[in-house]
Short mmCIF file of C-alpha atoms in Angstrom, two decimals:
data_model
loop_
_atom_site.label_atom_id
_atom_site.label_comp_id
_atom_site.label_asym_id
_atom_site.label_seq_id
_atom_site.Cartn_x
_atom_site.Cartn_y
_atom_site.Cartn_z
CA UNK Y 1 19.32 -31.74 142.33
CA UNK Y 2 18.24 -30.84 145.45
CA UNK Y 3 18.81 -27.17 147.74
CA UNK Y 4 20.45 -28.76 150.31
CA UNK Y 5 23.81 -27.36 151.75
CA UNK Y 6 26.69 -28.76 153.99
CA UNK Y 7 28.94 -26.93 155.53
CA UNK Y 8 32.67 -27.55 156.10
CA UNK Y 9 32.78 -29.13 152.94
CA UNK Y 10 36.42 -30.98 154.39
CA UNK Y 11 37.64 -30.27 158.16
CA UNK Y 12 41.15 -31.67 159.98
CA UNK Y 13 40.46 -30.34 163.61
CA UNK Y 14 43.03 -31.85 166.87
CA UNK Y 15 41.73 -34.55 168.94
CA UNK Y 16 39.29 -33.49 171.60
CA UNK Y 17 38.35 -30.33 170.03
CA UNK Y 18 34.37 -29.64 169.36
CA UNK Y 19 33.05 -29.19 166.18
CA UNK Y 20 30.04 -28.63 164.41
CA UNK Y 21 28.89 -29.96 161.32
CA UNK Y 22 26.24 -26.95 159.64
CA UNK Y 23 23.30 -28.58 157.74
CA UNK Y 24 20.35 -26.44 156.07
CA UNK Y 25 18.15 -27.13 153.45
CA UNK Y 26 15.97 -24.87 152.06
CA UNK Y 27 13.53 -26.38 150.72
CA UNK Y 28 10.22 -26.63 153.73
CA UNK Y 29 11.34 -30.11 154.16
CA UNK Y 30 10.16 -31.53 157.90
CA UNK Y 31 12.42 -35.03 157.84
CA UNK Y 32 16.18 -34.34 158.29
CA UNK Y 33 18.40 -37.17 158.65
CA UNK Y 34 22.61 -37.47 159.03
CA UNK Y 35 24.35 -40.76 157.31
CA UNK Y 36 27.84 -41.42 158.14
CA UNK Y 37 29.65 -42.87 155.49
CA UNK Y 38 33.73 -44.71 155.49
CA UNK Y 39 35.32 -44.52 152.41
CA UNK Y 40 34.48 -46.87 149.89
CA UNK Y 41 31.28 -47.94 152.98
CA UNK Y 42 27.87 -48.11 152.34
CA UNK Y 43 26.18 -44.89 154.65
CA UNK Y 44 24.80 -45.76 158.04
CA UNK Y 45 21.72 -44.04 159.32
CA UNK Y 46 22.82 -42.16 163.12
CA UNK Y 47 20.59 -39.42 163.27
CA UNK Y 48 17.20 -38.65 162.26
CA UNK Y 49 14.35 -35.74 162.93
CA UNK Y 50 10.77 -35.62 162.05
CA UNK Y 51 10.49 -31.47 162.94
CA UNK Y 52 10.96 -29.23 164.84
CA UNK Y 53 12.17 -30.17 168.45
CA UNK Y 54 12.10 -33.41 167.20
CA UNK Y 55 15.44 -35.68 167.08
CA UNK Y 56 15.87 -39.56 166.89
CA UNK Y 57 19.25 -41.73 167.06
CA UNK Y 58 20.06 -43.75 164.19
CA UNK Y 59 20.69 -47.51 163.96
CA UNK Y 60 24.74 -46.93 163.87
CA UNK Y 61 25.70 -45.51 167.40
CA UNK Y 62 27.21 -42.20 167.34
CA UNK Y 63 28.57 -40.09 169.51
CA UNK Y 64 27.53 -37.17 168.21
CA UNK Y 65 24.15 -35.23 168.90
CA UNK Y 66 22.28 -32.99 166.43
CA UNK Y 67 19.52 -30.19 167.29
CA UNK Y 68 16.58 -29.56 165.19
CA UNK Y 69 15.53 -25.55 166.49
CA UNK Y 70 14.28 -24.23 163.01
CA UNK Y 71 12.71 -26.33 159.99
CA UNK Y 72 15.14 -24.97 157.99
CA UNK Y 73 18.74 -26.17 159.78
CA UNK Y 74 20.13 -29.97 162.09
CA UNK Y 75 23.33 -29.27 163.14
CA UNK Y 76 25.22 -32.35 163.80
CA UNK Y 77 28.24 -31.93 167.08
CA UNK Y 78 31.29 -33.55 168.89
CA UNK Y 79 31.45 -32.19 172.55
CA UNK Y 80 35.74 -33.50 171.71
CA UNK Y 81 36.59 -35.63 168.55
CA UNK Y 82 38.43 -38.83 168.62
CA UNK Y 83 40.59 -40.19 165.47
CA UNK Y 84 37.57 -42.41 165.19
CA UNK Y 85 35.74 -40.11 164.43
CA UNK Y 86 37.52 -39.39 161.39
CA UNK Y 87 34.55 -40.27 158.36
CA UNK Y 88 32.10 -38.22 155.59
CA UNK Y 89 29.17 -37.46 157.00
CA UNK Y 90 26.29 -37.19 154.62
CA UNK Y 91 22.67 -35.02 155.94
CA UNK Y 92 19.82 -35.66 154.03
CA UNK Y 93 16.28 -34.33 153.35
CA UNK Y 94 12.87 -34.96 152.78
CA UNK Y 95 9.21 -34.42 152.37
CA UNK Y 96 7.21 -36.45 154.66
CA UNK Y 97 5.11 -38.34 152.08
CA UNK Y 98 4.95 -42.32 151.93
CA UNK Y 99 7.86 -43.16 149.27
CA UNK Y 100 9.48 -39.57 149.02
CA UNK Y 101 12.86 -39.22 147.80
CA UNK Y 102 15.64 -38.54 150.06
CA UNK Y 103 18.11 -35.66 148.49
CA UNK Y 104 21.80 -35.57 150.43
CA UNK Y 105 23.97 -32.97 150.79
CA UNK Y 106 27.68 -32.71 149.52
CA UNK Y 107 28.92 -34.11 152.24
CA UNK Y 108 31.57 -33.05 155.57
CA UNK Y 109 34.25 -34.58 155.09
CA UNK Y 110 36.39 -35.02 158.94
CA UNK Y 111 39.67 -35.98 159.86
CA UNK Y 112 40.51 -36.20 162.93
CA UNK Y 113 44.42 -35.87 163.83
CA UNK T 1 16.38 -57.07 159.28
CA UNK T 2 16.66 -55.54 155.97
CA UNK T 3 19.84 -56.38 153.94
CA UNK T 4 21.28 -55.03 150.28
CA UNK T 5 23.97 -56.66 148.85
CA UNK T 6 25.62 -55.92 145.49
CA UNK T 7 28.17 -58.45 144.31
CA UNK T 8 30.21 -55.88 141.59
CA UNK T 9 32.68 -53.82 144.27
CA UNK T 10 33.64 -52.43 140.11
CA UNK T 11 32.63 -52.52 137.04
CA UNK T 12 33.61 -50.67 133.64
CA UNK T 13 32.65 -50.27 130.67
CA UNK T 14 33.40 -48.82 127.07
CA UNK T 15 31.70 -45.54 126.17
CA UNK T 16 28.58 -45.18 124.62
CA UNK T 17 27.87 -49.10 125.24
CA UNK T 18 25.34 -50.47 127.86
CA UNK T 19 26.24 -51.65 131.35
CA UNK T 20 24.13 -53.58 133.93
CA UNK T 21 24.48 -53.00 137.86
CA UNK T 22 23.43 -56.09 140.27
CA UNK T 23 21.09 -55.38 143.64
CA UNK T 24 19.38 -58.31 145.55
CA UNK T 25 17.70 -57.29 148.74
CA UNK T 26 16.28 -58.89 151.60
CA UNK T 27 12.93 -58.16 153.00
CA UNK T 28 10.02 -60.02 154.40
CA UNK T 29 7.41 -57.13 153.69
CA UNK T 30 5.39 -56.54 150.54
CA UNK T 31 5.57 -52.73 151.10
CA UNK T 32 8.58 -50.95 149.85
CA UNK T 33 10.87 -48.41 148.10
CA UNK T 34 14.41 -49.05 145.66
CA UNK T 35 16.33 -46.48 144.60
CA UNK T 36 19.37 -46.15 142.72
CA UNK T 37 21.83 -43.20 144.16
CA UNK T 38 24.74 -42.29 142.53
CA UNK T 39 27.67 -40.21 143.96
CA UNK T 40 30.53 -39.10 141.60
CA UNK T 41 34.11 -38.22 142.53
CA UNK T 42 32.30 -34.46 144.12
CA UNK T 43 30.98 -36.84 146.64
CA UNK T 44 27.22 -35.66 146.62
CA UNK T 45 25.06 -38.71 146.33
CA UNK T 46 22.42 -38.00 143.79
CA UNK T 47 19.44 -40.05 142.95
CA UNK T 48 19.59 -41.95 139.27
CA UNK T 49 15.82 -43.82 140.07
CA UNK T 50 13.59 -45.19 142.11
CA UNK T 51 11.14 -47.85 142.00
CA UNK T 52 8.11 -48.37 143.98
CA UNK T 53 7.46 -52.41 144.93
CA UNK T 54 3.55 -52.34 144.17
CA UNK T 55 4.39 -50.72 141.15
CA UNK T 56 4.71 -54.23 138.30
CA UNK T 57 6.14 -51.88 135.48
CA UNK T 58 10.21 -51.07 135.38
CA UNK T 59 11.34 -47.43 135.65
CA UNK T 60 12.76 -45.32 133.53
CA UNK T 61 14.93 -42.32 133.34
CA UNK T 62 16.39 -41.36 130.30
CA UNK T 63 18.58 -43.55 129.20
CA UNK T 64 18.79 -45.56 132.75
CA UNK T 65 16.17 -48.11 133.59
CA UNK T 66 15.47 -51.03 136.24
CA UNK T 67 14.75 -54.72 135.97
CA UNK T 68 12.94 -54.86 139.22
CA UNK T 69 11.69 -59.15 140.14
CA UNK T 70 10.09 -58.56 143.01
CA UNK T 71 10.32 -62.49 143.31
CA UNK T 72 13.73 -62.75 143.46
CA UNK T 73 14.43 -59.71 145.31
CA UNK T 74 16.61 -58.70 142.37
CA UNK T 75 16.71 -54.86 141.64
CA UNK T 76 19.55 -54.19 138.55
CA UNK T 77 20.37 -51.20 136.88
CA UNK T 78 20.96 -50.51 133.11
CA UNK T 79 22.78 -47.57 132.00
CA UNK T 80 22.67 -47.61 128.24
CA UNK T 81 25.18 -45.13 125.81
CA UNK T 82 27.63 -44.96 128.50
CA UNK T 83 28.79 -41.71 128.86
CA UNK T 84 32.41 -40.31 130.90
CA UNK T 85 29.83 -38.25 133.45
CA UNK T 86 28.25 -41.69 134.76
CA UNK T 87 31.46 -42.51 136.30
CA UNK T 88 30.84 -42.96 139.76
CA UNK T 89 29.75 -44.85 142.86
CA UNK T 90 26.48 -46.43 142.54
CA UNK T 91 24.42 -47.42 145.76
CA UNK T 92 21.32 -49.71 145.85
CA UNK T 93 19.14 -48.58 148.43
CA UNK T 94 16.01 -50.00 149.69
CA UNK T 95 13.36 -48.18 152.54
CA UNK T 96 10.44 -49.81 154.24
CA UNK T 97 6.77 -48.68 153.50
CA UNK T 98 5.72 -49.35 156.79
CA UNK T 99 4.19 -46.09 158.48
CA UNK T 100 6.08 -47.29 161.76
CA UNK T 101 8.12 -44.44 162.60
CA UNK T 102 11.83 -45.55 161.97
CA UNK T 103 11.19 -48.27 159.46
CA UNK T 104 10.07 -45.56 157.24
CA UNK T 105 12.93 -43.27 158.04
CA UNK T 106 16.10 -45.41 157.31
CA UNK T 107 17.48 -46.30 154.05
CA UNK T 108 19.50 -49.35 153.86
CA UNK T 109 22.27 -48.58 151.67
CA UNK T 110 24.38 -51.42 149.67
CA UNK T 111 28.76 -51.38 149.61
CA UNK T 112 28.22 -49.62 146.58
CA UNK T 113 29.74 -50.67 142.67
CA UNK T 114 31.83 -48.45 141.17
CA UNK T 115 31.50 -47.76 137.57
CA UNK T 116 34.53 -46.64 135.28
CA UNK T 117 33.56 -45.41 132.20
CA UNK T 118 36.80 -46.50 129.46
CA UNK T 119 37.06 -43.58 126.91
#
């Protein structure tokens, strides 16, 4: 298993609150990703980063934002949480070589009430 | 756009027996990578096995092996000697080998197969 960490693992928060999901990896990977997964469904890419100060949106539209100020850190922020944001958010990373494996964190399960 | 289809939402197998999970995909690319990921109840997605499309030999990792049929666009996972710890959701995934920026970044997942191991 890879050294990629997400906090919090579980969060219940009220509508309108601002939340940040943390993701850190100690492998020195340049490429990092955020996937969103609804229960029992497939994963969808919502954000990715090639390296420091590089962020791009994925193919699933998301109201969240990300930043990449340090190689090892790729936090995801929701400025104003809504019940529709209830989902699991999975952070991942890999080395920038063709075909290299993407490693996932344990996920952050967000419930907005 | 690439698509990945897993037609078996749920499968079950007797402990110590063999089970095969199906996956088909659709792509017009010739260079790509295929993966099987396992997501147990703890929910960390773990890589089980990977296959490069340019390799004819099927990948094998201990009790896990694949049957990669490139012409048929099929990528099934065989689990031999099933163990209780194999119980999980299994996702088939595709990633382009294209060097274009976005194509190489995105993993396209199937909807998953929930595998139950019967003691």
